[in-house]
Tab-separated table of C-alpha atoms in Angstrom:
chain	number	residue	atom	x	y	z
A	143	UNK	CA	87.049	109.522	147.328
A	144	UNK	CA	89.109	110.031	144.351
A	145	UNK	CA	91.251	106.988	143.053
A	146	UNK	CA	94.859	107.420	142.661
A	147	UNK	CA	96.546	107.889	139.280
A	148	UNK	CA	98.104	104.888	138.375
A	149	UNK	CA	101.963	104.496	138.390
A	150	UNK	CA	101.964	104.792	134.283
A	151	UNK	CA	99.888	107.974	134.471
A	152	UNK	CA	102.443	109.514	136.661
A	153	UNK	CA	105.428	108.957	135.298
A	154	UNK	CA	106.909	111.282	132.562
A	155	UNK	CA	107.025	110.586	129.547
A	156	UNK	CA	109.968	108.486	127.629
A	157	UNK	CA	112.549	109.675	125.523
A	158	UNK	CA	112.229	107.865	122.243
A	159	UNK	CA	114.795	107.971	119.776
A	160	UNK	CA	115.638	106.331	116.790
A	161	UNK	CA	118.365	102.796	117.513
A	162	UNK	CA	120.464	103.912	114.672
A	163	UNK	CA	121.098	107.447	116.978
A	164	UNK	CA	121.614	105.065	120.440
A	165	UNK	CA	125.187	103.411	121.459
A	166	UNK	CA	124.460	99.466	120.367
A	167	UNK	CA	125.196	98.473	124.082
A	168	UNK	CA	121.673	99.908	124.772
A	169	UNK	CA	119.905	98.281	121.950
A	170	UNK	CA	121.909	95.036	123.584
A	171	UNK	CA	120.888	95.991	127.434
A	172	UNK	CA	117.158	96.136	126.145
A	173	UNK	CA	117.337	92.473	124.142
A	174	UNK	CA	119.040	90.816	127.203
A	175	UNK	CA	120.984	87.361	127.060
A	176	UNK	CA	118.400	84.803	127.381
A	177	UNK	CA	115.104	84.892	126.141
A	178	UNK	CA	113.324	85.062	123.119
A	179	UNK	CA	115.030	88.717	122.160
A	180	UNK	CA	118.260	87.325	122.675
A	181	UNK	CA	117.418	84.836	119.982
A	182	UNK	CA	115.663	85.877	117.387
A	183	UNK	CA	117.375	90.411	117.225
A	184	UNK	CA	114.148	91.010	115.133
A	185	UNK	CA	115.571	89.379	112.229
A	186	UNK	CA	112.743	86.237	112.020
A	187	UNK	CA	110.865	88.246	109.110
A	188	UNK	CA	113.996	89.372	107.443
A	189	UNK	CA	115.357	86.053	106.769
A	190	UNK	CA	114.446	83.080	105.065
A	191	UNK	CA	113.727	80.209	106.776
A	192	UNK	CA	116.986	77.655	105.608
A	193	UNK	CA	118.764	81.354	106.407
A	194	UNK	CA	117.454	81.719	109.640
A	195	UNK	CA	117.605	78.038	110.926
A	196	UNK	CA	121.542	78.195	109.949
A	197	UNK	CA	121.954	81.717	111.958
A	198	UNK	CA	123.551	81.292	115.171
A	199	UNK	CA	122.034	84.070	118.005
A	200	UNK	CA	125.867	86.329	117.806
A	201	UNK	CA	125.258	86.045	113.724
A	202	UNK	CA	121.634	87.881	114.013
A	203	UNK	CA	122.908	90.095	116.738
A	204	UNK	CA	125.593	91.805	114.449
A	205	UNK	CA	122.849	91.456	111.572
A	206	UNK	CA	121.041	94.028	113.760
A	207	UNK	CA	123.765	96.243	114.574
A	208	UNK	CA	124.758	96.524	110.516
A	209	UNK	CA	120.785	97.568	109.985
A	210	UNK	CA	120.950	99.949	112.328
A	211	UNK	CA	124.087	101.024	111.257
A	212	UNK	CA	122.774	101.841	107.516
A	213	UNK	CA	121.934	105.581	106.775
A	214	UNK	CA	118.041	106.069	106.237
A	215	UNK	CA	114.735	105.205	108.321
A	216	UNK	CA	114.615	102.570	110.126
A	217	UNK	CA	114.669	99.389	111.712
A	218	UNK	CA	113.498	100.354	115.411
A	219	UNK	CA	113.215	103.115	117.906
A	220	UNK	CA	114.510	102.675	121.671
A	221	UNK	CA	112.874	104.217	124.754
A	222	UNK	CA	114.618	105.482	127.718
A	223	UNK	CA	113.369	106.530	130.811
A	224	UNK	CA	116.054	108.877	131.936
A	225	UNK	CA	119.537	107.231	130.540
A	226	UNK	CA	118.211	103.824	131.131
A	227	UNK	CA	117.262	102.179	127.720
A	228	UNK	CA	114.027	100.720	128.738
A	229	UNK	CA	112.540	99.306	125.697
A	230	UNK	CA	112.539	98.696	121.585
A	231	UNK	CA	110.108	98.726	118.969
A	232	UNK	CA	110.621	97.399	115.283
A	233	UNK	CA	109.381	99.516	112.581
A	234	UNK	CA	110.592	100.147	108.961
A	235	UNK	CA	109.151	99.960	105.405
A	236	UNK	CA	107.590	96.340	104.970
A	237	UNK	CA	109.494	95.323	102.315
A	238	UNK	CA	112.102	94.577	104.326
A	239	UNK	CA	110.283	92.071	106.107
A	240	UNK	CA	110.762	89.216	103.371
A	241	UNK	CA	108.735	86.976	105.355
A	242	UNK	CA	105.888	88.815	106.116
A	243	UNK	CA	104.153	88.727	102.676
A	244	UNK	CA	104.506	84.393	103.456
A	245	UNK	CA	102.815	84.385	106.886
A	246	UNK	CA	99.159	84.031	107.424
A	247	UNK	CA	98.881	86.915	109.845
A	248	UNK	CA	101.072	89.324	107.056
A	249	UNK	CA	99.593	88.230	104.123
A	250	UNK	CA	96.266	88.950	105.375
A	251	UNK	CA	96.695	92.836	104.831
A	252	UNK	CA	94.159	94.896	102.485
A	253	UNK	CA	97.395	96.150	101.214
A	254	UNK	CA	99.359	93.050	99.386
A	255	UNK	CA	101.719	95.252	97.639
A	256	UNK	CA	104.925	94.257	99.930
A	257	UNK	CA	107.152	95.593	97.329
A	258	UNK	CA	105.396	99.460	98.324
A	259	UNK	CA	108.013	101.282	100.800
A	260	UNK	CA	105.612	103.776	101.585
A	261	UNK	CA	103.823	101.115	103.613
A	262	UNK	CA	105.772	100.585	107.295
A	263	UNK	CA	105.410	97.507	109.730
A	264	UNK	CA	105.538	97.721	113.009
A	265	UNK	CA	105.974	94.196	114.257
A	266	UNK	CA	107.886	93.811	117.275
A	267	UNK	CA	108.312	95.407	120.840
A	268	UNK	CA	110.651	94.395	123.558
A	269	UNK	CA	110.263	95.464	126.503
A	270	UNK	CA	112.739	93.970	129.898
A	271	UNK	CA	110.642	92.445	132.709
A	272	UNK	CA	111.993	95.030	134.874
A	273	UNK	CA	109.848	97.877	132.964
A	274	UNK	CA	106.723	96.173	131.926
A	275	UNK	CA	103.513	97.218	133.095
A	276	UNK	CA	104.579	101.007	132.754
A	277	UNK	CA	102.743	101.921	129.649
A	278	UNK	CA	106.542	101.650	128.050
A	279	UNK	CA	104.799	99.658	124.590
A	280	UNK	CA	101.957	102.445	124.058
A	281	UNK	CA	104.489	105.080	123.814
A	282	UNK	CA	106.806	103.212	121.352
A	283	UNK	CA	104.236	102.855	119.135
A	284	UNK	CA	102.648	106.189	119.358
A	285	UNK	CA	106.448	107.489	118.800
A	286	UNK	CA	106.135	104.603	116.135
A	287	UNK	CA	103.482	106.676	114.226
A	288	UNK	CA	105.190	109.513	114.269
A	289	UNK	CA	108.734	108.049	113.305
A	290	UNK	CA	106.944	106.720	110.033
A	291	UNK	CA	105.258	109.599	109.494
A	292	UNK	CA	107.949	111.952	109.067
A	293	UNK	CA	109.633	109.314	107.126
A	294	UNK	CA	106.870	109.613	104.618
A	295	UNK	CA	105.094	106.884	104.995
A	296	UNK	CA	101.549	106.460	103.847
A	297	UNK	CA	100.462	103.751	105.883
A	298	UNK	CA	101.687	102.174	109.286
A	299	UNK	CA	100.459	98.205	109.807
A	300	UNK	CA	100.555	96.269	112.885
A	301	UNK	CA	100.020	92.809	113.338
A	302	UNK	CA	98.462	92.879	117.294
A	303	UNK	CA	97.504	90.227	119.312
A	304	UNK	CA	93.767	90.777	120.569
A	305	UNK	CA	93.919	89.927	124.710
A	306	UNK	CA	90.219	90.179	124.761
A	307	UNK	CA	90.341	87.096	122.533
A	308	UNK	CA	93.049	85.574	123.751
A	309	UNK	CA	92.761	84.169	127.724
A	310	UNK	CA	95.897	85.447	129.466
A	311	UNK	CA	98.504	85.082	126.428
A	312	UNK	CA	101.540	84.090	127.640
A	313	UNK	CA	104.263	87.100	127.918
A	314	UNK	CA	106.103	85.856	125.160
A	315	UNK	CA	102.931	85.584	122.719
A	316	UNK	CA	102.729	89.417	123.378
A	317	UNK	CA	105.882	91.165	121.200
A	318	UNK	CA	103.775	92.008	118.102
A	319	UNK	CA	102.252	94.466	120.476
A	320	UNK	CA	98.410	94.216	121.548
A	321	UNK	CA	95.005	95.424	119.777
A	322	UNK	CA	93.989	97.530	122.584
A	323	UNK	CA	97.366	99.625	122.927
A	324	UNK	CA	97.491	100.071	118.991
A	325	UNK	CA	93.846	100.859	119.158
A	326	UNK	CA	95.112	103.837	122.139
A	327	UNK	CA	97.397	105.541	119.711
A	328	UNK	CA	94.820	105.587	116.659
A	329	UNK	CA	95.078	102.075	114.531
A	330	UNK	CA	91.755	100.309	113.136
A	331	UNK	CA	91.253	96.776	112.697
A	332	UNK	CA	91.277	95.814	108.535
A	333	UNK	CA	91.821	91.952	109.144
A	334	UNK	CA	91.291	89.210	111.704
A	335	UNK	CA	93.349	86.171	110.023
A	336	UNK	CA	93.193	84.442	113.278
A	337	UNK	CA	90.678	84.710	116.028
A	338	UNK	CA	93.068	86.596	118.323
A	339	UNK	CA	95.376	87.984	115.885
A	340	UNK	CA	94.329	91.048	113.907
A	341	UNK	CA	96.365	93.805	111.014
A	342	UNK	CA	95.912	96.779	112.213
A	343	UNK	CA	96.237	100.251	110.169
A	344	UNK	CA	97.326	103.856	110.855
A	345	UNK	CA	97.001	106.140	107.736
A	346	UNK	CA	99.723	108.718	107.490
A	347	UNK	CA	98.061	112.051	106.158
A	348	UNK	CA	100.669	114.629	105.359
């Protein structure tokens, strides 16, 4: 008897646009009120830490909406299924993550130039409970590859959390995105700076 296709590998796929291009409220709906989104807008690697620890949640919020509202690549992509914004994925040239050349898992790269724009991070995904479980992630960051690609990027770096590793990670350990999904849409391990945390690379031929 044939098994049936599961509800991911039904579904069509998701319309993935760049944030800058959505209406902010969407970027908001996706981020939610409570939570760890809610808190933290994607700004923790763009911000120093006396910065960040001064930052009030509305503060980071409108941080976000002035990024996305500067012309050029970047900082994230939003998914919609239909005209319901269903999920968001940070990526951008890694030099604008100040903090990522200071953290174990960032400065772990084979590629410690974090001054070189033609290297991208992707480094965060959010994704509402509501929508989870939907293959929502994999398709942000194959859209992910191609965002930076046409951008003209050289290389795309992730910073995944390995699940094999990792006993049943909490879902809140899970935004950088996990090894197997970036492994699905063509990244290689380079580095393992922590047993169950490992840089991942895409190279960008054009």
């Amino acid at each position: 008897m044939e098994s049936k296709p599961s509800e991911s590998a039904t579904r069509p796929p998701l319309r993935v646009v760049p944030a800058g291009e959505a209406p902010f409220a969407d970027v908001e709906a996706v981020f939610g009120t409570r939570g760890d989104p809610a808190g933290c807008w994607c700004q923790w690697y763009k911000i120093r830490g006396a910065e960040w620890n001064a930052a009030s949640r509305d503060e980071l919020r409108d941080r976000l909406a002035a990024q996305l509202a500067e012309p050029g690549p970047g900082p994230g992509l939003l998914a919609y299924d239909g005209d319901t914004p269903v999920g968001w994925c940070a990526v951008e040239p890694r030099p604008a993550l100040v903090r990522l050349r200071y953290s174990p898992v960032g400065s772990a790269t084979p590629d410690p130039d974090f001054d070189d724009a033609s290297v991208w991070s992707v480094s965060c995904f959010v994704v509402p409970r509501a929508f989870r479980r939907r293959g929502v992630g994999r398709q942000l960051a194959s859209a992910a590859v191609e965002y930076a690609r046409a951008n003209g990027a050289r290389i795309l770096e992730a910073y995944a959390v390995d699940t094999d590793a990792r006993s049943k990670p909490p879902a809140a350990e899970l935004f950088p995105g996990t090894a197997s999904m970036f492994a699905d849409v063509g990244f290689t391990e380079v580095a393992r700076p922590k047993p169950y945390r490992v840089v991942m690379q895409h190279p960008l031929h054009h």
